[in-house]
Coordinates of C-alpha atoms in Angstrom, one line a residue:
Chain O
X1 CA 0.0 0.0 0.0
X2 CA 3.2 2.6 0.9
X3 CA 4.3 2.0 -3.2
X4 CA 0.7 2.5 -4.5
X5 CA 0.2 5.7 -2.1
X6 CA 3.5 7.9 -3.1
X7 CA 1.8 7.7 -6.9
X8 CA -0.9 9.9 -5.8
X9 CA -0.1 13.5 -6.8
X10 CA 0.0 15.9 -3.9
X11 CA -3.3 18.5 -5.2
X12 CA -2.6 20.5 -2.4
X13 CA -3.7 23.9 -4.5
X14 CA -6.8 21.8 -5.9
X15 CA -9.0 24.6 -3.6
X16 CA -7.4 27.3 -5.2
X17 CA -7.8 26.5 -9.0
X18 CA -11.2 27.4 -10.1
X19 CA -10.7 26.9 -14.1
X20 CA -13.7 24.8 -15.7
X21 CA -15.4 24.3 -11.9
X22 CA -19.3 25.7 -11.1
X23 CA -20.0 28.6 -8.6
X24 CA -20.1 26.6 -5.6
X25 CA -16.4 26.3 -6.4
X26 CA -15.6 29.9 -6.8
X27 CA -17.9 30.8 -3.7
X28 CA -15.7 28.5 -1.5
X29 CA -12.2 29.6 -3.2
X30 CA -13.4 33.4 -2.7
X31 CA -14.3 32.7 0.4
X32 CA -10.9 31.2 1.2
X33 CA -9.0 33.8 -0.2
X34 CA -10.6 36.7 1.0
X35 CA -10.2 34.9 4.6
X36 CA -7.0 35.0 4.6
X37 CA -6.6 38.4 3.0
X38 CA -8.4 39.6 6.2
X39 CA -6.1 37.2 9.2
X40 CA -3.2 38.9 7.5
X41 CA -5.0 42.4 7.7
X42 CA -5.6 41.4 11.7
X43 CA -2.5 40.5 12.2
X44 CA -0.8 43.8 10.8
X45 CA -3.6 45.8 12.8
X46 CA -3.1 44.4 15.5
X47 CA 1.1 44.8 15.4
X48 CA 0.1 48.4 14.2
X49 CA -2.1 49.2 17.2
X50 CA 1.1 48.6 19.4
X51 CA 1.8 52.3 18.5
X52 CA -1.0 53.4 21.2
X53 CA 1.3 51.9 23.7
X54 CA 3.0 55.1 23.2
X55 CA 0.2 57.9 23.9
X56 CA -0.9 60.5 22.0
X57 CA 2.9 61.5 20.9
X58 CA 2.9 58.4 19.0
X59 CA -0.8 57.2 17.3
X60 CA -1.6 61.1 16.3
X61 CA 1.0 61.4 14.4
X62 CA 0.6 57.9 12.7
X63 CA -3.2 58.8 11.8
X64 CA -1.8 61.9 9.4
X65 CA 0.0 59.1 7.4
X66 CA -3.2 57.0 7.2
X67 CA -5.6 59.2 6.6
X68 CA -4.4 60.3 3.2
X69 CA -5.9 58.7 0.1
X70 CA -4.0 55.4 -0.2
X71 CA -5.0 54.3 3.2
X72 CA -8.4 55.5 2.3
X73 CA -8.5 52.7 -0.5
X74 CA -7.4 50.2 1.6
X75 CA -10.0 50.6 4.1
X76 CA -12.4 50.3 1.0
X77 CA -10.5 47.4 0.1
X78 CA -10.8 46.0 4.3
X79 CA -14.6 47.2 4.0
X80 CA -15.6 44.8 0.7
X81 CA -13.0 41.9 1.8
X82 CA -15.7 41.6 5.3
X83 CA -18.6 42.3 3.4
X84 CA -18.0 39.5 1.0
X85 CA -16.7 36.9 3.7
X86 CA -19.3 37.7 6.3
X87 CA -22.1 37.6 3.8
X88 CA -21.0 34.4 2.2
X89 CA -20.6 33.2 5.6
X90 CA -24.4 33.9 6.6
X91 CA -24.7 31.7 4.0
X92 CA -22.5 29.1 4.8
X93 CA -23.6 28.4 7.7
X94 CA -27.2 28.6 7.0
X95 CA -26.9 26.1 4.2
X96 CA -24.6 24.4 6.2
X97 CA -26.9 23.4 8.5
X98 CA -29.0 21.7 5.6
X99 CA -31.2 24.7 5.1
X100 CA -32.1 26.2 2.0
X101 CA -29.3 24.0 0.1
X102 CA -30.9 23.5 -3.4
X103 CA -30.8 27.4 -3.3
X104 CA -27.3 28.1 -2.3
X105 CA -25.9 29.8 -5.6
X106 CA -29.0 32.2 -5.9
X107 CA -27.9 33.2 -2.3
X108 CA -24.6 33.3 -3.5
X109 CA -25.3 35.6 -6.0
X110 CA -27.9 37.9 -4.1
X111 CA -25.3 38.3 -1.6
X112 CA -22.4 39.0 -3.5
X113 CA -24.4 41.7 -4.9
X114 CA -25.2 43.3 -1.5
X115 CA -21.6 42.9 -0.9
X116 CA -21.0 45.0 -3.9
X117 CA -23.4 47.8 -3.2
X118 CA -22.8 48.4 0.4
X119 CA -19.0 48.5 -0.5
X120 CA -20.2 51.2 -3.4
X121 CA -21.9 53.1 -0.6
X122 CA -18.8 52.3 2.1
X123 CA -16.2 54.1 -0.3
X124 CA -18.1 57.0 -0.9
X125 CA -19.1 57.6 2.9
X126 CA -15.3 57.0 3.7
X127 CA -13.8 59.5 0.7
X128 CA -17.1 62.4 1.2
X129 CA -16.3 62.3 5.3
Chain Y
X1 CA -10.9 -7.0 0.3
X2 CA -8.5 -6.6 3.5
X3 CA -8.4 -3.6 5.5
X4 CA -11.8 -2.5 5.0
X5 CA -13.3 -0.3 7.7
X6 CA -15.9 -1.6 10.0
X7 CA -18.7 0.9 11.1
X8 CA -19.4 -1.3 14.5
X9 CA -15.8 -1.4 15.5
X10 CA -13.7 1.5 14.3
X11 CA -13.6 4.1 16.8
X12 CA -12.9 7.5 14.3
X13 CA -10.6 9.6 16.2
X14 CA -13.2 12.5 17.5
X15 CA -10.8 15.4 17.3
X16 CA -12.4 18.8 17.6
X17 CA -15.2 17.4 14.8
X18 CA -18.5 19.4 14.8
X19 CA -17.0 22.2 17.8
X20 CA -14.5 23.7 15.2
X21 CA -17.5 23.8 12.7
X22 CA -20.5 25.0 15.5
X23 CA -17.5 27.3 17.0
X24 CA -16.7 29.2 13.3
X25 CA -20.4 29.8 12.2
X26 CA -21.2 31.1 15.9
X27 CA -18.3 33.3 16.0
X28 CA -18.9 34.3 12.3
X29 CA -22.4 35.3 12.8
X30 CA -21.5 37.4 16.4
X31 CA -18.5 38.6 14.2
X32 CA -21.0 40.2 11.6
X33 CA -22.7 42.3 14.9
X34 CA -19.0 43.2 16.7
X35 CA -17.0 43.6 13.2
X36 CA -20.0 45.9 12.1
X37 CA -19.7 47.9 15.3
X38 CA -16.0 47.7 15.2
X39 CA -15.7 49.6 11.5
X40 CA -18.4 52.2 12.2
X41 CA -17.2 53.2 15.2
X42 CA -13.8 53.3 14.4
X43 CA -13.8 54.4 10.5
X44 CA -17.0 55.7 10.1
X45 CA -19.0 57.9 12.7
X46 CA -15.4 59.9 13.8
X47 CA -13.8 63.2 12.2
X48 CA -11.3 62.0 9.1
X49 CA -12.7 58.4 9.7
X50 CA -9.9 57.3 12.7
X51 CA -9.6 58.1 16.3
X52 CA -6.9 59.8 17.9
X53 CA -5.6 59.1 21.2
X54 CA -8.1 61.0 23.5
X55 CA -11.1 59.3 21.6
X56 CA -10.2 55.9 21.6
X57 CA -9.6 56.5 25.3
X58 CA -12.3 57.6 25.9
X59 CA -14.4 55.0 23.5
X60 CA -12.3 51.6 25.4
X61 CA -13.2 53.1 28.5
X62 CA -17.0 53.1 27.8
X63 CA -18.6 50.6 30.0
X64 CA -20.9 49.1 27.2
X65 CA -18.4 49.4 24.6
X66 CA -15.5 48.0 26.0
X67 CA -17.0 44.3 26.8
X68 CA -18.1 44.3 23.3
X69 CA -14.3 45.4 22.1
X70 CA -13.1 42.6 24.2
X71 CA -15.7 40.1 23.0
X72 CA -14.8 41.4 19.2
X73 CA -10.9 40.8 20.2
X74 CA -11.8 37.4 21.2
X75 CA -14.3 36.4 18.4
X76 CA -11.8 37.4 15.8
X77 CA -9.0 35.8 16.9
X78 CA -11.1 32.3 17.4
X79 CA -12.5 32.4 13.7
X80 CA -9.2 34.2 12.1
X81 CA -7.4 30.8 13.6
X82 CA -9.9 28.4 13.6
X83 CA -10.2 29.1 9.7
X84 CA -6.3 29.0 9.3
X85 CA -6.5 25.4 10.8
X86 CA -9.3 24.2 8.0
X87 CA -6.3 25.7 5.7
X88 CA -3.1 23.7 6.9
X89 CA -5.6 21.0 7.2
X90 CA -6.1 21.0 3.7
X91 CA -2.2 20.6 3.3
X92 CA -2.7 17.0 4.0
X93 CA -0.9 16.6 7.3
X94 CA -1.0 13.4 9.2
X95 CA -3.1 13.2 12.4
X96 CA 0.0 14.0 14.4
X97 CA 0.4 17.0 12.7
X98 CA -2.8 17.9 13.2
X99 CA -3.2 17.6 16.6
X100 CA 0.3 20.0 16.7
X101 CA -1.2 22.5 14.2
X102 CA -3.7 23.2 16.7
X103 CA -1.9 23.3 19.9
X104 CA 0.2 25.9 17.7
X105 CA -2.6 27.9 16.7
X106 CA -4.0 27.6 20.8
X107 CA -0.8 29.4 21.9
X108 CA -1.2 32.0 19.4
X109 CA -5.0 32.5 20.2
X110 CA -3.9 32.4 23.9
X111 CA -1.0 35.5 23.5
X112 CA -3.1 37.1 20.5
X113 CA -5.7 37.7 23.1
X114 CA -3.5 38.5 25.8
X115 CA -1.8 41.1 24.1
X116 CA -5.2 42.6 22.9
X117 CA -5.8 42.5 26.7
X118 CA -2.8 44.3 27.2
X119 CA -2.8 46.9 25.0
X120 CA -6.7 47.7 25.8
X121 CA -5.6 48.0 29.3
X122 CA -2.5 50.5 28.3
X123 CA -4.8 52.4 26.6
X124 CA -7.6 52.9 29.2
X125 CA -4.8 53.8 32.2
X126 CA -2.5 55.8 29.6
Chain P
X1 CA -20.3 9.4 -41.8
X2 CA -16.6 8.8 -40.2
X3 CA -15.1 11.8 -38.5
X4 CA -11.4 12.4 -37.6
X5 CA -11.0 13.1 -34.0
X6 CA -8.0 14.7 -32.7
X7 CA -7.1 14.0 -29.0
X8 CA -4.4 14.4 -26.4
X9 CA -4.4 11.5 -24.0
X10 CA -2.4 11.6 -20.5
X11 CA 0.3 8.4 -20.5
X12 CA 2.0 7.1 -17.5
X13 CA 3.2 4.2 -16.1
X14 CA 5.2 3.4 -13.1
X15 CA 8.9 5.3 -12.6
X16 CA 8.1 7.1 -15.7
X17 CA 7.4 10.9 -16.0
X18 CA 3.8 11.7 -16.9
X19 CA 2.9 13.4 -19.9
X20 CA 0.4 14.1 -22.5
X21 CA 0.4 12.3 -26.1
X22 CA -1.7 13.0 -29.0
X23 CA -3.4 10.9 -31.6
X24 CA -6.2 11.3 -34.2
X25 CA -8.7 8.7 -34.0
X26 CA -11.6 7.9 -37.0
X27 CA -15.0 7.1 -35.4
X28 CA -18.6 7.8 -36.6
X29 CA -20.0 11.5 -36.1
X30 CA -22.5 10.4 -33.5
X31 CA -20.0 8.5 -31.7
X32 CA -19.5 9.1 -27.3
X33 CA -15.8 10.1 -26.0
X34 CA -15.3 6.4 -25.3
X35 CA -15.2 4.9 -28.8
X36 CA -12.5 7.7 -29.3
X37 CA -10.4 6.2 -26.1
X38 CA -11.1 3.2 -27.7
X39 CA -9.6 4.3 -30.6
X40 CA -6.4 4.6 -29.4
X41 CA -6.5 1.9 -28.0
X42 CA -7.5 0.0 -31.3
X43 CA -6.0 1.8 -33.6
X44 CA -2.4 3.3 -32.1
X45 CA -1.5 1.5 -28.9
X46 CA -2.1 -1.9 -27.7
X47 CA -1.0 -1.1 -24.4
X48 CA -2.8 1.8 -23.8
X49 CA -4.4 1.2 -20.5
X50 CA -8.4 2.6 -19.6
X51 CA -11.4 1.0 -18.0
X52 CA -14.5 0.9 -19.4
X53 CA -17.5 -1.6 -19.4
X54 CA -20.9 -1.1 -19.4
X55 CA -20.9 1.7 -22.1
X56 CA -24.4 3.5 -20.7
X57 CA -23.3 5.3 -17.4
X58 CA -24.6 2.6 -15.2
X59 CA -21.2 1.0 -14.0
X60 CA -19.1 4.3 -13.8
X61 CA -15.8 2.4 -14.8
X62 CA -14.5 4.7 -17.0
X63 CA -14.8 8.1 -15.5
X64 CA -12.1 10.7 -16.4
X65 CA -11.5 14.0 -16.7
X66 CA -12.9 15.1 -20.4
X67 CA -11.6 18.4 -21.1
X68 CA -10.7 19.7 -17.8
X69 CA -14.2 18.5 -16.0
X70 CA -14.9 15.2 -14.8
X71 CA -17.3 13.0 -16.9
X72 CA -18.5 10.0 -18.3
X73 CA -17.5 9.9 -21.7
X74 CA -19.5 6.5 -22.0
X75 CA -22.2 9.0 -22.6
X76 CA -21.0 12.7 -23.7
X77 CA -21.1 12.6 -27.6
X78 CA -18.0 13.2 -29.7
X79 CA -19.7 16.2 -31.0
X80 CA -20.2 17.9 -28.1
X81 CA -17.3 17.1 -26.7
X82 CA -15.3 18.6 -29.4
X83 CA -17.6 21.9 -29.6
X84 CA -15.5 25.2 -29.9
X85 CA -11.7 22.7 -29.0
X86 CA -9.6 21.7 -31.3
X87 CA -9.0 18.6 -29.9
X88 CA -10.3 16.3 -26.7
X89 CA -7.9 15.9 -23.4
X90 CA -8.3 13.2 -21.8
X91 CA -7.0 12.9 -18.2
X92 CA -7.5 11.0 -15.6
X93 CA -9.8 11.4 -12.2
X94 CA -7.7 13.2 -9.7
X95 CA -7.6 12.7 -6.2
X96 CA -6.5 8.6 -6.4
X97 CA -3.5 7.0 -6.7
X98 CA -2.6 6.7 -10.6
X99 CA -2.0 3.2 -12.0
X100 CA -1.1 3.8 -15.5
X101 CA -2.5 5.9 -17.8
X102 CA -6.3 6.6 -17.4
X103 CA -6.7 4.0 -14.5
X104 CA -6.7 4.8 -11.2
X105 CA -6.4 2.7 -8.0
X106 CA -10.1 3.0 -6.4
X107 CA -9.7 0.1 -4.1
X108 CA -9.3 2.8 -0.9
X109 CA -12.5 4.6 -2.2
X110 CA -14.9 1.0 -2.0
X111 CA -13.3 0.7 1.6
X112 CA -14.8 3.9 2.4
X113 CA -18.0 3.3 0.3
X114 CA -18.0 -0.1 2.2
X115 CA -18.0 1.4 5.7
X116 CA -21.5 2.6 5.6
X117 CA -22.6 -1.0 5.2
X118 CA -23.8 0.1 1.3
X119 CA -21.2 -2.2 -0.6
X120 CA -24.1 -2.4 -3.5
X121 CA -26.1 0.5 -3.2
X122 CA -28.7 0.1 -6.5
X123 CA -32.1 -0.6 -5.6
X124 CA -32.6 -3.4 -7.0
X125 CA -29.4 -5.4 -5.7
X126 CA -29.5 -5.8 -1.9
X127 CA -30.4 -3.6 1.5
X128 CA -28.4 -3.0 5.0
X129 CA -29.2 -6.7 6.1
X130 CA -28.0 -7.9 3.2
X131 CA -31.9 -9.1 2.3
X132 CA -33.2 -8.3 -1.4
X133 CA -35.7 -5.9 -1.2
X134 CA -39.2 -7.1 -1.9
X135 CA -40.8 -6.0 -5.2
X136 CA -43.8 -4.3 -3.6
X137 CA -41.2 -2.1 -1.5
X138 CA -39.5 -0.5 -4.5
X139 CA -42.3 -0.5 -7.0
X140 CA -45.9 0.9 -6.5
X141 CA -49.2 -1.5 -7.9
X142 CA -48.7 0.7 -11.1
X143 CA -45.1 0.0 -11.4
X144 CA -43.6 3.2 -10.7
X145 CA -40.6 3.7 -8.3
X146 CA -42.1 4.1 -5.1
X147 CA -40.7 7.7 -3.9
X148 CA -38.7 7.3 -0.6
X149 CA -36.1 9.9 0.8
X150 CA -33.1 7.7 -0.3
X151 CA -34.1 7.0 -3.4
X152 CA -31.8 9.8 -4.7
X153 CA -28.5 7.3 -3.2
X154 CA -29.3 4.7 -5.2
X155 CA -28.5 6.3 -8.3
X156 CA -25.1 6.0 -6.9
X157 CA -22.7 4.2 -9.7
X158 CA -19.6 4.8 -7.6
X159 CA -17.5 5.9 -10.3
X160 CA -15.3 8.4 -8.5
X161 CA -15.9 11.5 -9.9
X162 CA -17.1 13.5 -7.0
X163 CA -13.7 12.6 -5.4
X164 CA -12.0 14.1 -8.0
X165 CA -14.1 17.4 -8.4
X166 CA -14.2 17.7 -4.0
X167 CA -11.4 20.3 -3.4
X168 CA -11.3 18.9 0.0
X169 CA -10.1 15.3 -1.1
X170 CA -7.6 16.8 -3.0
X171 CA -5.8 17.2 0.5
X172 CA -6.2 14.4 2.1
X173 CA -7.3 10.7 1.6
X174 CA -8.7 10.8 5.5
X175 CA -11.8 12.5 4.5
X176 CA -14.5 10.2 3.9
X177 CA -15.6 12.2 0.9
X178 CA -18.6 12.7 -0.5
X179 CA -19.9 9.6 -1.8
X180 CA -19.4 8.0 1.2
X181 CA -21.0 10.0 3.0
X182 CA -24.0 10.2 0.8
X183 CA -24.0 6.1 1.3
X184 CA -23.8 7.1 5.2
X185 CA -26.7 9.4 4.6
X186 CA -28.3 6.8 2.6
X187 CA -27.8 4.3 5.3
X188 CA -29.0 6.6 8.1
X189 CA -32.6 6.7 6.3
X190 CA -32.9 3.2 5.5
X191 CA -32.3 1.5 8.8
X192 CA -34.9 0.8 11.8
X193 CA -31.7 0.0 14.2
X194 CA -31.6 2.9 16.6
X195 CA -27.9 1.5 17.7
X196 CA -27.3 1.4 14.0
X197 CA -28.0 4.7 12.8
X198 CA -26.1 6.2 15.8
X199 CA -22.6 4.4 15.1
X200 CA -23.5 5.5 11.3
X201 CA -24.2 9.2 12.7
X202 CA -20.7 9.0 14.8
X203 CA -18.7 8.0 11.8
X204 CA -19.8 10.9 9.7
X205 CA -19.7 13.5 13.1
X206 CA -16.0 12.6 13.1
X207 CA -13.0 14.8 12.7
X208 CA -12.5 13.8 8.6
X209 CA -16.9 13.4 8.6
X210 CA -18.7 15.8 7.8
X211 CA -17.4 18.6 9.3
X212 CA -14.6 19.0 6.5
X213 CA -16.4 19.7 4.0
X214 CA -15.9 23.4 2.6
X215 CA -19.5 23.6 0.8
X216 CA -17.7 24.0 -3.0
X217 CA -20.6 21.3 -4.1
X218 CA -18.2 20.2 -6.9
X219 CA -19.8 16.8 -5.9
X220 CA -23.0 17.5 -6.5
X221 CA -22.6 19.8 -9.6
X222 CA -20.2 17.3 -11.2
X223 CA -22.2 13.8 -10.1
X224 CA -23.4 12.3 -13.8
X225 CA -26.6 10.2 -11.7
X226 CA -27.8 13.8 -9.6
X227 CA -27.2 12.0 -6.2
X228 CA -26.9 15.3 -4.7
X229 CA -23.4 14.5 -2.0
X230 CA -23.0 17.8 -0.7
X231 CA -27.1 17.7 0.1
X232 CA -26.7 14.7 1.9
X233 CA -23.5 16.3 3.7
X234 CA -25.7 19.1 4.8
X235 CA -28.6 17.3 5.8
X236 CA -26.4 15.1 7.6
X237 CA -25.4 18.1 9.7
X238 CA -28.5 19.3 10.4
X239 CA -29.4 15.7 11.9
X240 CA -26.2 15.9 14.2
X241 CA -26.5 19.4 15.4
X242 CA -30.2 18.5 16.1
X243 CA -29.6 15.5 17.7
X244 CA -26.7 17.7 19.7
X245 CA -29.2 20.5 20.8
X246 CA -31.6 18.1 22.0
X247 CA -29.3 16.0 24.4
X248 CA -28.0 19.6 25.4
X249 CA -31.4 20.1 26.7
X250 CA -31.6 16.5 28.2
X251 CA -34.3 15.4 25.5
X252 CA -31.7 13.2 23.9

């Protein structure tokens, strides 16, 4: 059994490669992705926040670098990135508690497309403020 | 055929099993409540969309908010690592390796949490 | 009228590299992918290794990867196959150990299929106790196929491919996968044994069960007999969390 079992090619980025595959696939691959787009984005915060530890002298002057544009657009960025993996998570864990399964693309898709305009209206309430 | 697996007798090794799936979607769903709060307290509702020093004193030491900041700090870190786990799972690691990948993540959750702990509490008393 | 078919077949055998070859093979225009595997066989390479059988989707043997996608090509038309491509690739399923060729070793997936006590899962073959099942409980007076919840399972050919679509299996062989656990499901709804359905319930609650699946549906979306795994996955959730929340509140 050891022989046969080293002729099975390691797929370890099978999750990542969505070529040819339905939108099941692609939900669970963006999904994925934009998860770990936002434990890096916790991480860094959280390393970043360290910067309180030294008063006001410290964090004020850090907020005039982040509050020009580019750090603007990433908090747009931060803002879609938990909009798409918290609503695809509602329905995760709704279908994946065997409800409303049959339906789980058109949730997909109706979701997504919340995602999408509450990101629209994030970006302009963070550039207009 | 040898080998094959009998339902009355093979004990399948329990591991965290349905707690690692309940603990993610309950986390996830209190995540959507304390994340939303999080962003439009932080980014949203204040002058040039971030707090300085004095105001995010002041909004830690708020006696509603700062259970919920605390709850946030420890809801993130659970799902954050408890998703990275389904990850390296997906490497194909042997059940040894499993069972070290998260002890591993544990200790990280455990200082993760500690230092959010910490640095709340240097805020507040600054 | 005879067609030329152009296709690009994966080769491999044993301590050799794998790679692609490509051949042109002449078979009728409303020929199926298989007489053009065939074909090499027949017409370039006698040892040319594939599986095949029943040639009308009801054995699964020779499930591969047509194109990128995992089908049947016992039943996907040469035509339609070859729609917009200049030629067919041919690969086999992923997610096994390769043999040679198109073959691949599915002797751990039966164990897996065997453990929810479905070895033969068809209708018409055997149940649980290993007892035929009557006539009268399959078919109605009319002769139609009496509607139960499981008879979805037994469409089940076990031919492999929703192990190669799951993304999940791609990672590790541990996971039961979802054909299995569609048999567990299957299993679940068919037996009167209280003691039964529990152990049955325990294997799929445990830590490569259920509870590793990543909802893609590949399964589902790619099965060629509509068993619907990643339903049976789900609903097999709900059952455990149910059961779960009632022993929480002492009911269970």
């Amino acid at each position: 059994m050891q022989a046969e079992k080293s002729t099975r090619p390691r797929q370890v980025w099978q999750w990542a490669d969505v070529r040819r595959r339905k939108l099941g696939m692609w939900a669970y691959t963006l999904n994925r992705v934009s998860g770990l787009g936002l434990v890096l984005y916790l991480f860094i915060h959280l390393a970043v926040l360290r910067l309180l530890a030294g008063g006001p002298a410290a964090w004020d002057n850090f907020l005039a670098l982040v509050r020009s544009p580019l750090f603007l657009v990433l908090d747009v960025v931060l803002l879609a990135g938990l909009l798409i993996h918290g609503l695809n998570g509602i329905r995760l864990t709704i279908t994946g508690l065997g409800i409303g399964v049959p339906a789980h693309k058109t949730w997909f898709l109706a979701l997504m497309a919340a995602a999408l305009i509450l990101s629209a209206a994030g970006a302009i309430a963070i550039f207009t403020m | 055929m040898e080998n094959t697996v009998d339902t009355h007798t093979a004990r399948p090794r329990a591991g965290l099993s349905s707690l690692s799936w309940l603990a993610q979607a309950i986390s996830g769903v209190a995540l959507i409540v304390l994340a939303g709060l999080h962003m439009v307290a932080n980014h949203f509702v204040v002058e040039g969309g971030l707090r300085n020093f004095a105001d995010a004193q002041a909004y830690l030491s708020h006696p509603v908010i700062l259970p919920l900041e605390i709850l946030f700090l420890i809801g993130v870190t659970i799902h954050a690592l408890l998703g990275v786990r389904a990850i390296l799972f997906d490497l194909g690691l042997s059940d040894q390796a499993e069972v070290r990948v998260t002890q591993a993540l544990a200790v990280i959750g455990i200082v993760t949490i500690g230092y959010g702990l910490w640095l709340t509490w240097v805020v507040i008393t600054f | 009228m005879a067609i030329q078919v152009p296709i690009k077949v994966f080769r491999y055998r044993p301590g050799t590299a794998p790679h692609f070859e490509r051949y042109q093979v002449t078979v009728p225009d409303d020929a199926t992918v298989i007489d053009v595997i065939e074909g090499v066989w027949a017409e370039h390479d006698r040892n040319f290794m594939f599986r095949h059988a029943c040639h009308h989707a009801s054995c699964g043997t020779c499930a591969v990867r047509l194109n990128g996608y995992e089908r049947l090509p016992c039943i996907v038309p040469v035509t339609e196959a070859l729609a917009g491509r200049q030629e067919l690739v041919v690969e086999p399923l992923r997610n096994f150990p390769l043999v040679g060729d198109l073959v691949v070793d599915v002797a751990g997936f039966f164990q897996k299929q065997a453990a929810s006590g479905l070895v033969i899962t068809r209708a018409a073959e055997a149940t649980l106790s290993g007892q035929p099942f009557a006539h009268s409980e399959l078919f109605s007076q009319a002769g139609a196929l009496e509607e139960r919840a499981y008879n979805r399972f037994e469409n089940c050919i076990e031919c492999g491919i929703c192990i190669s679509a799951c993304p999940t299996m791609a990672a590790t062989d541990k996971f039961w996968g979802p054909a299995a656990l569609a048999g567990i499901r299957r299993a679940t709804l068919t037996t009167g044994d209280c003691q039964e359905k529990a152990a049955l319930l325990a294997l799929a609650d445990s830590e490569q069960g259920v509870w590793r699946c990543h909802s893609a549906f590949e399964c589902t979306e790619s099965c060629p007999q509509d068993v619907d795994p990643g339903g049976a996955i789900m609903s097999l959730r709900r059952e455990i969390v149910g059961r779960k929340v009632k022993h929480l509140f002492g009911a269970g």
